[in-house]
Coordinates of C-alpha atoms and ligand atoms in Angstrom, one line a residue:
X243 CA 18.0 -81.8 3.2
X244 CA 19.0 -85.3 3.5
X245 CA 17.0 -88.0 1.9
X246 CA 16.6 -90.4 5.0
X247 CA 17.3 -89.6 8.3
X248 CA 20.1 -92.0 9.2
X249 CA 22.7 -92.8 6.7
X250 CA 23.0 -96.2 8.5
X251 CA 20.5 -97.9 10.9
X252 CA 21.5 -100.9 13.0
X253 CA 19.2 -103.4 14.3
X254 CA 20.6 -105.0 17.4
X255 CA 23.1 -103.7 19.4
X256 CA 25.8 -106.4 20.2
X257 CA 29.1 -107.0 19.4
X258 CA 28.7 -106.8 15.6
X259 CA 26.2 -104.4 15.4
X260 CA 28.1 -101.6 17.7
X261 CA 31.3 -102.2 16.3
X262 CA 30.1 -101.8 12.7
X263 CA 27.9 -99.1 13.8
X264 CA 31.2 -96.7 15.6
X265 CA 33.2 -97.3 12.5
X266 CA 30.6 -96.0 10.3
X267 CA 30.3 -93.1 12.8
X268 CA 33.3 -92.6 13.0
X269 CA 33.6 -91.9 9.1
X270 CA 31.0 -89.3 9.6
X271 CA 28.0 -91.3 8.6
X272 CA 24.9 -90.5 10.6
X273 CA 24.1 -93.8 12.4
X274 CA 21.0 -95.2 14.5
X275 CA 20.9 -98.5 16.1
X276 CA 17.8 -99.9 18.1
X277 CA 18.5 -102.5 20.6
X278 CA 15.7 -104.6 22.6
X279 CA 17.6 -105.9 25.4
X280 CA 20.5 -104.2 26.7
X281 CA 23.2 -102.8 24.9
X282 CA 26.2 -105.3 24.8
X283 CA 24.8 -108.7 22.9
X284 CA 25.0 -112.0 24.0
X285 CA 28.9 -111.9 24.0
X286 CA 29.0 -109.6 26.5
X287 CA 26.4 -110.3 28.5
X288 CA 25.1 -114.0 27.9
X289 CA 28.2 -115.3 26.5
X290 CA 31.8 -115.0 26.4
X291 CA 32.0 -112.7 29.1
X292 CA 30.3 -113.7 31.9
X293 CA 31.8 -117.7 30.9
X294 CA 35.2 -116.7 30.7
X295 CA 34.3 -115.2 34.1
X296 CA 33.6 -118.4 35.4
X297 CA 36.1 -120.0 33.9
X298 CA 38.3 -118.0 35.7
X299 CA 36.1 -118.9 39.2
X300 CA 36.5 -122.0 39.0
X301 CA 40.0 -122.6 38.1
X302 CA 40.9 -121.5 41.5
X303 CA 40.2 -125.1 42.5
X304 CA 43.2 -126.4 40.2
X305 CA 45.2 -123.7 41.2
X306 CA 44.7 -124.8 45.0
X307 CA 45.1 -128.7 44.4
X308 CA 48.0 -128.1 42.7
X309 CA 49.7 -125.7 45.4
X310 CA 50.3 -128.6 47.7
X311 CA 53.2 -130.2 45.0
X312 CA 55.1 -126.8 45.2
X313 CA 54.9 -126.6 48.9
X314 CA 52.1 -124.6 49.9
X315 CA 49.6 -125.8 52.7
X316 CA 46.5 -124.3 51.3
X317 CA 43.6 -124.0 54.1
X318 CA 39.8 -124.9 53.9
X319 CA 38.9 -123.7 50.7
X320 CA 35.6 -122.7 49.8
X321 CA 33.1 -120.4 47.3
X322 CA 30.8 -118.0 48.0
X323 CA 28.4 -118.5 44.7
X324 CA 26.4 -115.5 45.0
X325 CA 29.0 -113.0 45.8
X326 CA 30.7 -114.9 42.9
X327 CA 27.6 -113.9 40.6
X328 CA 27.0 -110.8 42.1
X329 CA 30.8 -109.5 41.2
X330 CA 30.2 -111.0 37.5
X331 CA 27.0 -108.9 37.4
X332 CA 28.7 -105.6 38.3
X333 CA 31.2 -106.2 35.6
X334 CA 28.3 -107.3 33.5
X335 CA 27.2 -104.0 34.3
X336 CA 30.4 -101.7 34.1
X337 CA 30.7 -102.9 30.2
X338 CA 27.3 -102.4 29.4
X339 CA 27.8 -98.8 30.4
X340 CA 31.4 -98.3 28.7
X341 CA 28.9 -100.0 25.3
X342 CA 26.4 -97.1 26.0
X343 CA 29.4 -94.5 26.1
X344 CA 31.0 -95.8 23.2
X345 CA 28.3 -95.7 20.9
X346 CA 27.1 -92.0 22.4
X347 CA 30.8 -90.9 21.3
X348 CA 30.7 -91.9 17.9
X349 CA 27.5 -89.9 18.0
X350 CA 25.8 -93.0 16.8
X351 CA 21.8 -92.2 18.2
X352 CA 20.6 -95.3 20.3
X353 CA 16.8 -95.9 20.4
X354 CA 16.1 -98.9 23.3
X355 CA 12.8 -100.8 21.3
X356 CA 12.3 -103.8 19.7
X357 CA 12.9 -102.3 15.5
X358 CA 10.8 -104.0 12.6
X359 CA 11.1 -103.1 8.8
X360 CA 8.2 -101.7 7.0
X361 CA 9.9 -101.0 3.9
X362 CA 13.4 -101.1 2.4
X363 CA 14.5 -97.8 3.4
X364 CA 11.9 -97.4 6.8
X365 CA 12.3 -99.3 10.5
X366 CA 9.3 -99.0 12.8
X367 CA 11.4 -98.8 16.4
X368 CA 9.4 -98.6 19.3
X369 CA 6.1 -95.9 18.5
X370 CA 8.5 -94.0 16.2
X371 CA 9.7 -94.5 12.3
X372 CA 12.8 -93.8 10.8
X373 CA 14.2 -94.1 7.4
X374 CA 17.9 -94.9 6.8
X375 CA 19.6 -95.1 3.5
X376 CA 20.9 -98.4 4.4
X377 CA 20.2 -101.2 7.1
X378 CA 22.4 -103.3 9.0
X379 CA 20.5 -106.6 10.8
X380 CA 22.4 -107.8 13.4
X381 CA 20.3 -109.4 15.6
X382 CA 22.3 -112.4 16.7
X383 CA 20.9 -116.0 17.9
X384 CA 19.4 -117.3 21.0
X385 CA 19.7 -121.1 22.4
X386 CA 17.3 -123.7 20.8
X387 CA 16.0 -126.5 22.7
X388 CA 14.3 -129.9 21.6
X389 CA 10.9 -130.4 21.9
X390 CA 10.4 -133.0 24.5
X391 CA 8.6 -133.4 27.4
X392 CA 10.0 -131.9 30.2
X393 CA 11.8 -129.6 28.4
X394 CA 10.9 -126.7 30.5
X395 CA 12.2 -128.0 33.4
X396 CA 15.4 -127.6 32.1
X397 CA 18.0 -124.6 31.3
X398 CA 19.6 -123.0 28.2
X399 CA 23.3 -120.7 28.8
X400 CA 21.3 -117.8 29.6
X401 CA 19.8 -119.0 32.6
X402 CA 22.4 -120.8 34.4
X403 CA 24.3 -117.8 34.0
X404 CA 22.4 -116.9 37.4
X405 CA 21.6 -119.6 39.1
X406 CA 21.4 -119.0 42.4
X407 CA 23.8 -122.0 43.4
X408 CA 26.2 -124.6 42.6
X409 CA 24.5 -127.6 41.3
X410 CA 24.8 -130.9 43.1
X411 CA 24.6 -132.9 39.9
X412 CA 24.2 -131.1 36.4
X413 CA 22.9 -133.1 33.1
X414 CA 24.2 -131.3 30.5
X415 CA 22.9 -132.4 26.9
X416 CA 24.8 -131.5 23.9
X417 CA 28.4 -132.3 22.6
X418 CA 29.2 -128.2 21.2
X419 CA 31.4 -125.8 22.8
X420 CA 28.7 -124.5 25.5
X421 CA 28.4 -128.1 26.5
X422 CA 31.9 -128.6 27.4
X423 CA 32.9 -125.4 28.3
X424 CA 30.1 -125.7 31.5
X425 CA 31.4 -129.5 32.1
X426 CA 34.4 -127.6 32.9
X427 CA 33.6 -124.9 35.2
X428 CA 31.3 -126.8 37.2
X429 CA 33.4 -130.2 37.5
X430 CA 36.0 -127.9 38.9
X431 CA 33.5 -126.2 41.0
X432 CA 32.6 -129.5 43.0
X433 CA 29.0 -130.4 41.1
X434 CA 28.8 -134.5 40.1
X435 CA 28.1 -134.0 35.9
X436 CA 26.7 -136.2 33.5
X437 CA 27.1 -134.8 29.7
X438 CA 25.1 -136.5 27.6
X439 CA 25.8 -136.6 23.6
X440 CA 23.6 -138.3 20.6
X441 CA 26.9 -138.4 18.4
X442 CA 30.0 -140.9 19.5
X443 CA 32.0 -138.1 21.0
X444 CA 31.8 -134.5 22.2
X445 CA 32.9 -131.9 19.6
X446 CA 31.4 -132.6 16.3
X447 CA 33.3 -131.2 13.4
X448 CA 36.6 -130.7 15.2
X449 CA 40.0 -132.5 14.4
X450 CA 39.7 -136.1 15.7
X451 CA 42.6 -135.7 18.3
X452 CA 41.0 -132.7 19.7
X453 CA 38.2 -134.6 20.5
X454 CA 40.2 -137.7 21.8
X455 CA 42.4 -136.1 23.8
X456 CA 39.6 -133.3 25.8
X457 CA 36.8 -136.2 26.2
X458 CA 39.6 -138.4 27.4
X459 CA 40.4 -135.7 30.0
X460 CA 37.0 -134.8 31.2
X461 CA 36.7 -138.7 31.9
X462 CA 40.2 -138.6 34.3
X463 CA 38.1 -135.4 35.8
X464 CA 34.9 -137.5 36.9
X465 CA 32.8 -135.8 34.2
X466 CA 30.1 -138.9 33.0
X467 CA 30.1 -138.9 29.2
X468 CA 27.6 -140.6 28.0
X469 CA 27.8 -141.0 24.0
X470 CA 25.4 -142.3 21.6
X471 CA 22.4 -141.0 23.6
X472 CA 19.3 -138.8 23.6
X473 CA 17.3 -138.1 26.0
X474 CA 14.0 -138.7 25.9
X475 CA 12.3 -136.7 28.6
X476 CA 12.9 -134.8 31.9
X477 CA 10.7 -135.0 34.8
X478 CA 10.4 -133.6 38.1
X479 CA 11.1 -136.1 41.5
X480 CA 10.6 -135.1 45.2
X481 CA 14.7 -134.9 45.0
X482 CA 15.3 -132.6 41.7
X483 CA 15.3 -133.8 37.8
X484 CA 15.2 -137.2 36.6
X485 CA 16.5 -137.0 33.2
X486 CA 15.4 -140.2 30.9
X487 CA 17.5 -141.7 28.3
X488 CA 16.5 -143.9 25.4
X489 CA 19.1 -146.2 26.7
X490 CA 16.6 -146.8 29.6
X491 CA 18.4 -145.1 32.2
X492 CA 16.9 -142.4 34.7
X493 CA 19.2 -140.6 35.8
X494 CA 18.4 -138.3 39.3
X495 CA 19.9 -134.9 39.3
X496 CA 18.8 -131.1 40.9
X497 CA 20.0 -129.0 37.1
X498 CA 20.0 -130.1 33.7
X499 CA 21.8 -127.7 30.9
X500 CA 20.9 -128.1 27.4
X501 CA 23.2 -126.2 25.4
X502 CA 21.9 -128.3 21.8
X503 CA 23.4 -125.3 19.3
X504 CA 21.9 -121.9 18.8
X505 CA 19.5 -120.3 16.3
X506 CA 19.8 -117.2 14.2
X507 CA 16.8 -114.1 15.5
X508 CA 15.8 -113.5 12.1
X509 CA 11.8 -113.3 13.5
X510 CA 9.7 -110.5 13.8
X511 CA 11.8 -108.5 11.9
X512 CA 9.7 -108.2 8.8
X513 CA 12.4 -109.4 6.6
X514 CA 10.6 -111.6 4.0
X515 CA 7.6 -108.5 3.8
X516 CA 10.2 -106.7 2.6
X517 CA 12.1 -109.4 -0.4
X518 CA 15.0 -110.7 2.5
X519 CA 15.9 -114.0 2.1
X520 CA 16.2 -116.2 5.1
X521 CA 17.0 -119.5 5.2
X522 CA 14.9 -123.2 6.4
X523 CA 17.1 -122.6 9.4
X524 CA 16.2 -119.1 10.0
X525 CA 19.5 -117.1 9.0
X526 CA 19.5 -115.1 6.5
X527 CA 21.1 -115.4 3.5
X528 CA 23.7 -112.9 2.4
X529 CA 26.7 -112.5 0.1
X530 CA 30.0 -112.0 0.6
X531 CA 29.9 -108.2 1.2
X532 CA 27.4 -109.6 3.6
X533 CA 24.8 -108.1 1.4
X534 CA 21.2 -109.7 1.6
X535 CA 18.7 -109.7 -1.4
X536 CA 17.8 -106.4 -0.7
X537 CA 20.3 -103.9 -2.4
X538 CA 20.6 -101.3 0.6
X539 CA 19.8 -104.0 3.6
X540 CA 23.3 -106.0 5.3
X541 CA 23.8 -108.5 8.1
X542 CA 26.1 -109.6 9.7
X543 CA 27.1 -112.1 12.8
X544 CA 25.2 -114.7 14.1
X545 CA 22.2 -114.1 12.6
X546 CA 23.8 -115.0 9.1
X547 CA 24.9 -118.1 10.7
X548 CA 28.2 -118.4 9.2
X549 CA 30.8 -118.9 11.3
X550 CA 29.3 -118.0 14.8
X551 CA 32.2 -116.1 16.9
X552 CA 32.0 -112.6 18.2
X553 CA 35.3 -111.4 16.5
X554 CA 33.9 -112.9 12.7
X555 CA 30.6 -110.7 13.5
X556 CA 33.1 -107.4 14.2
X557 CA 34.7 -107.9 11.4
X558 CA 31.9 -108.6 9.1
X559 CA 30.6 -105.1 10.9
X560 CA 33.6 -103.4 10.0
X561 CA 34.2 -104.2 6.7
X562 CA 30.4 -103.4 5.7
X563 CA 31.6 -99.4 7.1
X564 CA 34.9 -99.3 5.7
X565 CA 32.8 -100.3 2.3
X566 CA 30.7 -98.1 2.3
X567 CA 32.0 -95.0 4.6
X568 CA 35.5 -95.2 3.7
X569 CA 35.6 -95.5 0.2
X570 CA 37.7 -98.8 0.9
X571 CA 36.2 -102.2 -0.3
X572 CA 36.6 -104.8 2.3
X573 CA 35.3 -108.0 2.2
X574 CA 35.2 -110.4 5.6
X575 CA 37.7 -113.4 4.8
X576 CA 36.3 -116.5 6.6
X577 CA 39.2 -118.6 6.0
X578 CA 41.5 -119.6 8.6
X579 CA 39.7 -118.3 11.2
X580 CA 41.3 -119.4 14.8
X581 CA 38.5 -120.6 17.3
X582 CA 39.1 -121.6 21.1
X583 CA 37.1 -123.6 23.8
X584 CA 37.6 -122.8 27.2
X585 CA 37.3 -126.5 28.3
X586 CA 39.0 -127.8 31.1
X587 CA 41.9 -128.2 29.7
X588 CA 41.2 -126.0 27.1
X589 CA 41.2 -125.7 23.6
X590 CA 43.2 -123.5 20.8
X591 CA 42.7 -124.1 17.0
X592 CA 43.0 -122.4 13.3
X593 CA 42.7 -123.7 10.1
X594 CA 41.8 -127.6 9.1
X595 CA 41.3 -131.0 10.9
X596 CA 43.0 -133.5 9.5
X597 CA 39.7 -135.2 8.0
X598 CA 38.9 -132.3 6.5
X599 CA 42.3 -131.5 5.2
X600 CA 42.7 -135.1 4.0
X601 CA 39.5 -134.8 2.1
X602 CA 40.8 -131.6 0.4
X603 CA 44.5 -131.9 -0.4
X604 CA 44.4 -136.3 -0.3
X605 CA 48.2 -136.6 0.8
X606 CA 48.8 -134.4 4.3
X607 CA 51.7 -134.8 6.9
X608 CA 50.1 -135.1 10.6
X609 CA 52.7 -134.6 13.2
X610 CA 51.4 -135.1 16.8
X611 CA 52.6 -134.9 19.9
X612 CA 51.5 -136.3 23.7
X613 CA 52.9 -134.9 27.1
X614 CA 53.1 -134.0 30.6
X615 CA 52.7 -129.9 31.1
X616 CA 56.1 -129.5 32.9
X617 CA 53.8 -127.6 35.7
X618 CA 52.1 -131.1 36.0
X619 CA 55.5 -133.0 37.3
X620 CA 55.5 -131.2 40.8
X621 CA 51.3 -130.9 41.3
X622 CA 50.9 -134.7 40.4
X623 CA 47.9 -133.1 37.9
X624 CA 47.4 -136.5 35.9
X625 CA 46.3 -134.1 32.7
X626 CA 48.4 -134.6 29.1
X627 CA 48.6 -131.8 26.5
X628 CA 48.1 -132.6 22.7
X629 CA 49.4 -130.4 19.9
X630 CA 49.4 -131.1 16.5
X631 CA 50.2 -129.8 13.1
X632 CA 48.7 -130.8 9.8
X633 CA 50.5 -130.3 7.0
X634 CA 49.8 -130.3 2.9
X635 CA 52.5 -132.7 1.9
X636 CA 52.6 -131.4 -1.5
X637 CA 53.8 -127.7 -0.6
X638 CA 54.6 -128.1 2.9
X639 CA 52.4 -125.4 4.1
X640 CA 50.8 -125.6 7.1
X641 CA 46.8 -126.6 7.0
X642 CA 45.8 -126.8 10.8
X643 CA 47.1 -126.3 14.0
X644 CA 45.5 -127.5 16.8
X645 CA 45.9 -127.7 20.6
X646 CA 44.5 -129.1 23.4
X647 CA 46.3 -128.1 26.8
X648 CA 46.5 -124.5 29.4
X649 CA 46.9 -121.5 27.8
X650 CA 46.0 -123.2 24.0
X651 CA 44.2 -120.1 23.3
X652 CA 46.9 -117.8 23.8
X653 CA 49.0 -119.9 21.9
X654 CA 47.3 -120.4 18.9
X655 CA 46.2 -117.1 18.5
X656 CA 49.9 -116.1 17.9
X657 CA 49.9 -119.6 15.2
X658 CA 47.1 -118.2 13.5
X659 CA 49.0 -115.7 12.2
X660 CA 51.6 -117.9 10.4
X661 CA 48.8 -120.1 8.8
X662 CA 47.0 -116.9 7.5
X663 CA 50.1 -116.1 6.1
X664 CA 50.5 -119.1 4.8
X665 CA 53.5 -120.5 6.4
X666 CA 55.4 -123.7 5.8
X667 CA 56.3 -126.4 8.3
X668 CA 60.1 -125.9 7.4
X669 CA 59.2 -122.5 8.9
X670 CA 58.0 -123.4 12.1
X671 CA 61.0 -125.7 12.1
X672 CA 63.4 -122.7 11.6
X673 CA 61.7 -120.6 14.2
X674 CA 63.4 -121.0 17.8
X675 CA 61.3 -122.0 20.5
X676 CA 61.1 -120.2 23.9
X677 CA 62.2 -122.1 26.7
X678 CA 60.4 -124.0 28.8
X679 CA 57.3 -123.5 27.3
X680 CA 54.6 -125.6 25.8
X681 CA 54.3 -123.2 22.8
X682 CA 57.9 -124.7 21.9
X683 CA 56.5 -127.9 21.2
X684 CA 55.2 -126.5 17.6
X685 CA 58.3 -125.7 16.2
X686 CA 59.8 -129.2 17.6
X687 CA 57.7 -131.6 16.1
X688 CA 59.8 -133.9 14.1
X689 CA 58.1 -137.2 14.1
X690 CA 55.5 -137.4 10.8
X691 CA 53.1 -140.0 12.1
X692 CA 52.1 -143.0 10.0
X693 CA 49.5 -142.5 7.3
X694 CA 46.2 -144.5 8.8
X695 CA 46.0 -146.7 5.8
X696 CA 50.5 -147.5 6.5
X697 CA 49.2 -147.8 10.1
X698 CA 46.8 -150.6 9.5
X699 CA 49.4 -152.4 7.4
X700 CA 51.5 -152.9 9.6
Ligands
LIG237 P1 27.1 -126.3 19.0 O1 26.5 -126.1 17.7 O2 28.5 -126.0 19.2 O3 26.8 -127.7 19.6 C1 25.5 -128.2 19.7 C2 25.5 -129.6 20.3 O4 24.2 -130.0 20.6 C3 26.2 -130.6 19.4 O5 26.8 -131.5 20.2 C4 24.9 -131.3 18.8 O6 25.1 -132.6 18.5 C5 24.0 -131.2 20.0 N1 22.6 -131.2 19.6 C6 21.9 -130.5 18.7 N2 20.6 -130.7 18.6 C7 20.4 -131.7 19.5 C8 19.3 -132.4 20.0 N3 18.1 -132.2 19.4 N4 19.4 -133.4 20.9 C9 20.6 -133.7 21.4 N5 21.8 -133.0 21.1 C10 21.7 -132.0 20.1 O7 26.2 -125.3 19.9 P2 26.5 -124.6 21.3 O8 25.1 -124.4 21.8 O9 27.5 -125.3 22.2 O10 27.1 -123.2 20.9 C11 26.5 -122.4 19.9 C12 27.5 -121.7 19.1 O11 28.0 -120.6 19.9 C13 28.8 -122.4 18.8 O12 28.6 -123.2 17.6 C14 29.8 -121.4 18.6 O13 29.7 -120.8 17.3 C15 29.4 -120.3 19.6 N6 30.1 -120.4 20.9 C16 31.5 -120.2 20.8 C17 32.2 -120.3 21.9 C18 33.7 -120.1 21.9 O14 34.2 -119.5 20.9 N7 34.5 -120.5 22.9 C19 31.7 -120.6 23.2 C20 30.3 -120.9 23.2 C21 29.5 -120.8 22.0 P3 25.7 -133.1 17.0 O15 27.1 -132.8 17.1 O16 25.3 -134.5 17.0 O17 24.9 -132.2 16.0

């Protein structure tokens, strides 16, 4: 008889955690998972997903302003918000039960309760205990908010997810991907937004131009940017929200977003009872076979708080099955992983900003490049793309690519491949372009442009 019931149990049933849990089944392991919620993860059904979704909503408005430059005569135009929601709920829906059927074929046994470790080896799930040779925690994050007063007046991604209508005028606070992403959809949607950011610019961490050129373009779009900021409380008026700033200003709107970064659900779990390590922020620590202290106990995604993206906490998944129930030792590579923001325009990048690349390799080549989206000649659109390569000027290869323009993300997925690969800019200057495209424009970049300190010389 075996020693444990499970060879593998899985705490939390999102992306991660089911893909992990289906390639372990399918090697034959014998695999639990216990899931709180509803099978899918905040990807699915919090995140990506439904966002994208929107995204897609409300770029019909571009779509119809820009008709009229290529001859159409577009009529009264208008959205119907809750059959809007309502669709994304039944998709919502449709892939939470293709989640249920996929982890019911791999024959990988689903128990809907909250789980808690007792011991190394035992998880209390619900009013049952079961014992698993080894544990997989992926648990995933949930939207923190600042403590100030008000603060319950406001709403995090999960909840405006469903609001029941379009917002006159949103507040969003925060800078991050969720921040802008929402600008986006809702600017293009019809609502009056002010994004308010504590740092000088949206987008902390990214490559300078990237930053530039999107804030740049959400200020030709109407959005109110308001940098160097915090707010200091929200209160409720006979009309909505005030919002208040510690620039003095009071600013009267009917939503306010605050999408101020996430934070690993590492609670409630008994992890420390048990020897886990988790960090002051609340992920926990791991290795890189995403190993935590505990010899038998893993975790991966979010709730590690390494690099915060659905397809790093599948693979991390992954390679803890094909480690253990394949016999083939795979470790998650974190480098050069491509990222995208679905901003207005939107966003495609792998590898380094130039800061960071400067700061790394000293000497780099930064070839950058400004222009109209050929699409934009005829529709009038007053919206300029930005593409730029960095480049290690010692070996020529190819740090970070970065984009800022339609489609980016579908661009740079294909470019992530060359700089994984480790590909030279001579190689991207050999490759032919496909014409006319926008892709083309990063194998034509000839121009090196001037080093800052060359710049300021002259
Ligand atoms: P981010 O960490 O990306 O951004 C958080 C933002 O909130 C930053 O601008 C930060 O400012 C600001 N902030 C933090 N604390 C405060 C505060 N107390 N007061 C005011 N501003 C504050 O978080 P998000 O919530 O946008 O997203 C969470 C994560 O989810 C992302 O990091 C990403 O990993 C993932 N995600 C990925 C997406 C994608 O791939 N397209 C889409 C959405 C989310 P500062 O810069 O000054 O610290």
């Amino acid at each position: 008889m075996a020693k444990y019931d499970f060879d593998l149990f899985t705490i939390g049933a999102g992306s991660g955690g089911v893909a992990g849990s289906r390639r372990a089944g399918s090697y034959g392991a014998r695999v639990g998972i216990a899931e709180s919620v509803r099978v899918g993860g905040t990807c699915v059904l919090r995140g990506c997903v439904p966002k994208k979704l929107l995204v897609y909503a409300s770029e019909f408005a571009r779509a119809f302003d820009d008709a009229e430059g290529y001859g159409w005569t577009v009529g009264e135009t208008r959205v119907d918000w809750a059959r809007m929601i309502a669709t994304k709920d039944r998709e919502l829906d449709r892939l939470n039960g293709i989640y249920l059927n996929l982890l019911k074929n791999a024959n990988v046994q689903l128990f809907e309760a909250r789980a808690k470790l007792i011991d190394a080896h035992t998880v209390e799930v619900g009013a049952k205990r079961v014992t698993s040779e080894t544990i997989m925690i992926a648990t995933g994050g949930r939207p923190q908010r600042p403590k100030i007063p008000g603060i319950d007046l406001t709403m995090t991604s999960d909840e405006i997810l469903d609001m029941k209508e379009i917002p006159k005028h949103l507040v969003i606070v925060g800078g991050g991907y969720i921040a802008v992403e929402f600008a986006g959809i809702f600017r293009n949607l019809g609502s009056e937004i002010t994004q308010i950011v504590r740092a000088d610019n949206i987008l902390r961490g990214f490559d300078p131009d990237v930053r530039a050129s999107l804030s740049d373009e959400m200020k030709k779009q109407g959005i109110a940017l308001k940098a160097n900021t915090n707010v200091t409380a929200v209160e409720r008026s006979d009309n909505g929200l005030v919002v208040v700033t510690d620039a003095g200003e009071r600013i009267v709107c009917d939503r306010v977003l605050y999408a101020t970064g996430r934070v690993p659900n590492s609670g409630g779990l008994g992890l420390e009872e048990v020897g886990v390590t988790v960090n002051k922020m609340g992920a926990i620590a791991v290795d890189e076979w995403s190993r935590t202290t505990v010899e038998n106990i893993y975790a991966v995604g979010d709730v590690t708080n390494r690099i915060n993206l659905t397809p790093v906490a599948i693979a991390e998944a992954r390679s803890i099955a094909e480690t253990l129930y394949n016999n083939n030792p795979v470790k998650m590579d974190h480098d050069n992983v491509p990222s995208a923001v679905f901003s207005q325009p939107s966003i495609g990048q792998v590898g380094l900003s130039e800061d960071v690349a400067r700061g790394i390799y000293g000497e780099v080549d930064v070839y950058v490049t400004r222009f109209k989206p050929m699409k934009n000649t005829l529709s009038g659109r007053d919206e300029r793309t930005m593409m730029k390569l960095v480049v290690d000027a010692k070996t020529d290869r190819v740090l970070g690519c970065h984009m800022v323009g339609p489609d980016a993300p579908e661009i740079v997925q294909g470019l992530a491949i060359a700089v994984k690969c480790g590909a030279t800019k001579r190689q991207f200057d050999q490759t032919v372009g496909i014409h006319p495209s926008a892709a083309e424009e990063f194998v034509t970049l000839r121009e090196k442009r001037k080093e800052p300190a060359k710049a300021a010389a002259d």
